[in-house]
Short mmCIF file of C-alpha atoms in Angstrom, two decimals:
data_model
loop_
_atom_site.label_atom_id
_atom_site.label_comp_id
_atom_site.label_asym_id
_atom_site.label_seq_id
_atom_site.Cartn_x
_atom_site.Cartn_y
_atom_site.Cartn_z
CA THR A 225 0.10 0.01 -0.01
CA ARG A 226 1.69 3.13 -1.11
CA GLY A 227 -0.89 5.68 0.26
CA ALA A 228 -3.75 5.84 2.76
CA ASN A 229 -7.25 7.29 2.21
CA VAL A 230 -9.49 7.88 5.06
CA GLY A 231 -12.39 9.53 3.28
CA THR A 232 -10.97 12.98 2.80
CA ASP A 233 -9.34 14.87 0.20
CA ILE A 234 -6.44 15.87 2.40
CA PHE A 235 -5.05 12.35 1.68
CA ARG A 236 -3.92 11.82 -1.92
CA ALA A 237 -1.17 9.68 -3.37
CA SER A 238 0.19 8.71 -6.67
CA ASP A 239 0.03 5.04 -7.51
CA SER A 240 2.73 5.14 -10.14
CA THR A 241 6.40 4.42 -9.40
CA GLY A 242 7.58 6.52 -12.53
CA THR A 243 5.83 9.58 -11.61
CA ALA A 244 5.39 9.16 -7.94
CA CYS A 245 4.94 12.19 -5.87
CA THR A 246 3.82 12.89 -2.22
CA ALA A 247 0.46 14.78 -2.15
CA GLY A 248 -1.20 15.09 1.24
CA LEU A 249 0.07 12.18 3.36
CA TRP A 250 1.41 8.79 2.84
CA VAL A 251 1.08 6.38 5.78
CA SER A 252 2.97 3.22 6.58
CA THR A 253 4.39 1.41 9.42
CA THR A 254 7.64 -0.61 10.15
CA GLU A 255 8.82 -2.60 13.11
CA LEU A 256 10.84 -0.67 15.85
CA THR A 257 14.63 -1.83 15.91
CA GLN A 258 15.93 -1.49 19.41
CA CYS A 259 19.30 -2.24 20.84
CA ARG A 260 18.89 -4.84 23.83
CA SER A 261 21.30 -4.40 26.57
CA GLN A 262 21.97 -8.02 27.21
CA SER A 263 23.36 -8.91 23.83
CA ASN A 264 24.06 -5.26 22.72
CA ARG A 265 22.74 -6.24 19.44
CA ALA A 266 19.97 -4.47 17.40
CA GLN A 267 16.80 -6.68 17.31
CA LEU A 268 13.29 -6.06 16.25
CA ASP A 269 10.93 -5.10 19.12
CA LEU A 270 7.73 -7.20 17.94
CA ASP A 271 5.58 -5.22 20.34
CA SER A 272 5.97 -2.09 18.80
CA VAL A 273 5.77 -0.37 15.44
CA VAL A 274 6.89 3.02 14.08
CA LEU A 275 4.18 4.83 12.17
CA LEU A 276 5.70 6.68 9.17
CA LEU A 277 4.04 9.82 7.95
CA ASP A 278 5.30 11.25 4.53
CA LEU A 279 4.05 14.85 4.12
CA GLU A 280 4.12 16.65 0.75
CA GLY A 281 6.34 19.66 0.36
CA LEU A 282 5.17 22.33 2.81
CA PHE A 283 5.65 25.34 0.41
CA ALA A 284 4.47 23.88 -2.86
CA ASP A 285 2.71 26.33 -5.00
CA GLN A 286 -0.64 24.63 -6.07
CA PRO A 287 -3.33 26.63 -7.88
CA GLY A 288 -6.59 26.77 -5.98
CA GLN A 289 -5.11 25.48 -2.70
CA ARG A 290 -6.84 26.62 0.49
CA PRO A 291 -4.82 29.06 2.67
CA ASP A 292 -4.84 26.92 5.59
CA TYR A 293 -4.00 23.61 3.80
CA PHE A 294 -0.36 23.40 4.79
CA VAL A 295 -1.09 24.46 8.45
CA GLN A 296 -3.61 21.47 8.65
CA LEU A 297 -1.19 18.91 7.19
CA PHE A 298 1.58 20.09 9.24
CA THR A 299 -0.50 19.97 12.36
CA ILE A 300 -1.58 16.36 11.94
CA VAL A 301 1.98 15.28 11.34
CA ALA A 302 3.45 17.22 14.21
CA VAL A 303 0.84 16.19 16.60
CA LEU A 304 1.19 12.51 15.77
CA SER A 305 5.05 12.53 15.56
CA SER A 306 7.53 12.00 18.39
CA SER A 307 10.22 12.81 15.68
CA MET A 308 9.67 15.06 12.88
CA ILE A 309 12.21 15.34 9.92
CA LEU A 310 12.03 18.47 7.82
CA ASN A 311 14.04 17.98 4.65
CA SER A 312 15.34 20.49 2.01
CA LYS A 313 17.54 19.91 -0.86
CA ILE A 314 20.41 22.39 -0.22
CA ASP A 315 24.16 21.92 -0.11
CA ASN A 316 25.44 24.66 2.24
CA THR A 317 24.25 26.94 4.95
CA VAL A 318 24.64 30.28 3.11
CA ASP A 319 22.18 28.98 0.42
CA GLU A 320 19.02 31.26 0.38
CA ARG A 321 16.92 28.13 0.64
CA PHE A 322 18.63 27.17 3.73
CA LYS A 323 17.98 30.64 5.34
CA GLY A 324 14.52 30.76 3.84
CA PHE A 325 13.18 27.55 5.24
CA PRO A 326 12.99 28.60 8.80
CA GLY A 327 11.37 31.80 7.81
CA GLN A 328 8.74 30.07 5.71
CA LEU A 329 7.99 27.67 8.52
CA ALA A 330 7.54 30.54 11.02
CA ALA A 331 5.43 32.38 8.69
CA LEU A 332 3.27 29.26 8.12
CA PHE A 333 2.79 28.08 11.65
CA ARG A 334 3.14 31.07 14.09
CA SER A 335 -0.52 32.19 14.04
CA PHE A 336 -1.67 28.73 14.67
CA TYR A 337 0.87 28.07 17.47
CA GLU A 338 -0.03 31.27 19.18
CA GLN A 339 -3.66 30.50 19.11
CA ASN A 340 -3.60 26.85 20.10
CA THR A 341 -1.62 26.39 23.26
CA TRP A 342 -2.44 22.77 23.52
CA PHE A 343 0.09 22.13 20.91
CA ARG A 344 2.86 22.62 23.25
CA ASP A 345 2.01 19.47 24.95
CA HIS A 346 2.41 17.45 21.67
CA LYS A 347 5.39 19.12 20.06
CA PRO A 348 7.82 16.70 18.41
CA SER A 349 11.53 16.84 18.34
CA VAL A 350 12.61 18.40 15.01
CA VAL A 351 15.46 17.22 12.78
CA TYR A 352 16.26 19.68 9.84
CA LEU A 353 17.73 17.42 7.13
CA ALA A 354 19.83 18.91 4.29
CA ARG A 355 19.81 16.50 1.51
CA ASP A 356 22.17 16.33 -1.52
CA TRP A 357 24.74 18.23 0.72
CA ARG A 358 28.05 19.22 -1.05
CA MET A 359 30.24 16.49 0.43
CA PRO A 360 29.99 13.83 3.15
CA GLN A 361 30.45 15.06 6.70
CA SER A 362 30.26 13.81 10.23
CA LEU A 363 27.35 14.55 12.74
CA GLU A 364 29.80 16.71 14.74
CA ASP A 365 30.59 18.85 11.61
CA ASP A 366 26.76 19.19 10.94
CA ARG A 367 26.15 20.61 14.35
CA LYS A 368 29.12 23.13 13.82
CA ASP A 369 27.49 24.22 10.64
CA TRP A 370 24.17 24.79 12.53
CA LYS A 371 25.81 26.77 15.22
CA GLU A 372 27.34 29.02 12.74
CA ALA A 373 24.10 29.46 10.87
CA GLU A 374 22.35 30.38 13.98
CA PHE A 375 24.97 32.86 14.78
CA ARG A 376 24.75 34.47 11.38
CA ALA A 377 21.03 34.69 11.86
CA ALA A 378 21.07 36.02 15.33
CA GLU A 379 21.43 39.71 14.48
CA PRO A 380 18.65 41.33 16.62
CA GLY A 381 15.63 42.92 14.90
CA THR A 382 15.97 40.81 11.58
CA GLU A 383 13.42 38.40 10.18
CA SER A 384 15.83 35.59 10.36
CA ALA A 385 16.42 36.16 14.04
CA ALA A 386 12.74 36.43 14.65
CA ALA A 387 12.24 33.02 12.69
CA MET A 388 14.82 31.17 14.49
CA ASN A 389 13.51 32.38 17.88
CA PHE A 390 10.13 31.22 17.01
CA ILE A 391 11.24 27.67 16.06
CA LYS A 392 13.28 27.36 19.15
CA GLU A 393 10.16 28.49 21.24
CA ALA A 394 7.90 26.15 19.24
CA PHE A 395 9.93 23.00 18.94
CA GLY A 396 12.87 23.41 21.17
CA ALA A 397 16.43 22.61 20.15
CA VAL A 398 16.69 21.47 16.40
CA GLU A 399 19.04 18.78 15.28
CA PHE A 400 20.77 19.64 11.97
CA CYS A 401 21.94 16.82 9.78
CA THR A 402 23.35 16.51 6.33
CA LEU A 403 23.16 13.73 3.54
CA GLY A 404 25.11 13.67 0.44
CA THR A 405 23.71 12.57 -2.93
CA PRO A 406 22.32 8.84 -2.59
CA VAL A 407 23.90 7.79 -5.99
CA GLU A 408 26.34 9.03 -8.54
CA GLY A 409 24.38 10.93 -11.12
CA GLN A 410 21.27 13.16 -10.88
CA SER A 411 18.43 11.65 -12.93
CA ARG A 412 15.50 9.63 -11.41
CA LEU A 413 16.59 6.72 -13.29
CA ASP A 414 20.08 7.00 -11.51
CA VAL A 415 18.27 7.05 -8.08
CA LEU A 416 16.06 4.04 -9.05
CA ASN A 417 18.58 1.80 -10.61
CA LYS A 418 22.06 2.42 -9.30
CA PRO A 419 23.35 1.26 -5.77
CA LEU A 420 23.34 3.57 -2.92
CA ALA A 421 26.66 5.17 -2.25
CA PRO A 422 28.50 3.59 0.85
CA SER A 423 29.00 7.24 2.44
CA PHE A 424 25.23 7.78 1.91
CA THR A 425 24.27 4.51 3.66
CA LEU A 426 26.59 4.97 6.56
CA LYS A 427 25.62 8.43 7.38
CA LEU A 428 21.89 7.63 7.01
CA LYS A 429 22.47 4.81 9.50
CA GLU A 430 24.20 7.05 11.92
CA ILE A 431 21.44 9.55 11.69
CA LEU A 432 18.71 7.00 12.55
CA GLU A 433 20.73 5.40 15.32
CA LYS A 434 22.04 8.52 17.01
CA VAL A 435 19.54 11.16 16.22
CA ILE A 436 15.95 9.67 15.13
CA GLU A 437 15.70 6.42 17.15
CA PRO A 438 16.64 7.88 20.57
CA ASP A 439 13.65 10.26 20.34
CA LEU A 440 11.18 7.49 19.23
CA LYS A 441 8.68 7.00 21.96
CA PRO A 442 4.78 6.34 22.45
CA LYS A 443 2.65 9.33 21.99
CA LEU A 444 0.45 10.00 25.00
CA PHE A 445 -2.92 11.52 24.80
CA THR A 446 -5.18 12.87 27.64
CA ASP A 447 -9.00 11.84 27.73
CA VAL A 448 -10.60 15.17 28.38
CA GLN A 449 -13.68 13.46 29.87
CA THR A 450 -11.80 11.30 32.46
CA ASN A 451 -8.61 13.42 32.57
CA SER A 452 -6.56 10.22 32.10
CA THR A 453 -3.41 9.87 29.91
CA HIS A 454 -3.56 7.07 27.34
CA CYS A 455 -1.06 5.40 24.99
CA ILE A 456 -2.26 4.61 21.54
CA THR A 457 -2.04 0.77 21.18
CA GLY A 458 -3.17 -1.20 18.23
CA ALA A 459 -4.07 -0.36 14.58
CA VAL A 460 -7.68 0.53 15.27
CA PRO A 461 -7.35 3.19 17.80
CA LEU A 462 -4.34 4.66 15.81
CA GLU A 463 -6.59 4.81 12.74
CA GLN A 464 -9.35 6.33 14.77
CA LEU A 465 -7.15 9.00 16.02
CA LEU A 466 -5.75 9.70 12.63
CA CYS A 467 -9.21 10.11 11.36
CA SER A 468 -10.25 12.38 14.19
CA LEU A 469 -7.15 14.68 13.57
CA VAL A 470 -7.95 14.85 9.79
CA GLU A 471 -11.58 15.72 10.65
CA ALA A 472 -10.59 18.31 13.28
CA SER A 473 -7.91 19.86 11.12
CA THR A 474 -10.76 20.85 8.48
CA ARG A 475 -12.70 22.72 11.18
CA SER A 476 -11.98 26.41 11.88
CA SER A 477 -12.10 25.62 15.57
CA LEU A 478 -8.83 23.61 15.30
#
């Protein structure tokens, strides 16, 4: 199953491998890999699964799109996620696209965040992933690049400083990671048919093990009628929660 449809036009997906694109949300699950302390070897945790939500590009320009469309999509993913990856195709921290992404996110989400204080109880950890980076580098170098970018953007009174401050307030510390090109070549056929570059595979594994997986944890929700906290267990309650969020996101009261 490449996409999920829960009876609303907020979920759309392409069924074609050759022209695949993310529209709305794609939903899938995978087993959670954990490191057991006794053997210190990675094993599948058969009692848990990871829900994967693939969101279409936040700032795609689509004719006729509702003004609140991307706020609704982003809110659904953020509330359901313990770890959220925001990826952008950039290769250095002085690129206008690198500087523009935090500003666009702040402009998109600031009003909703200020009007809906409950979101603070459900905010995920955030990873800003730069793909097709200029060259392979370590996680330590990634963190140095982010610190330098934060310093350049920190000039008081500027839009970039305001955007960075909002992101810190809304999501806390952001983990910045880079990934080089996955294969040699740039065409879609190269990506589909060529083996992944070893440096890409190793860095991706490091990001998953050291950045993403430590933040994976069950999402807890409070029943307002009983004031009790629950962890979502099983596919049916998860599907019901997902449908409820989609329904709520289409109402102006969200």
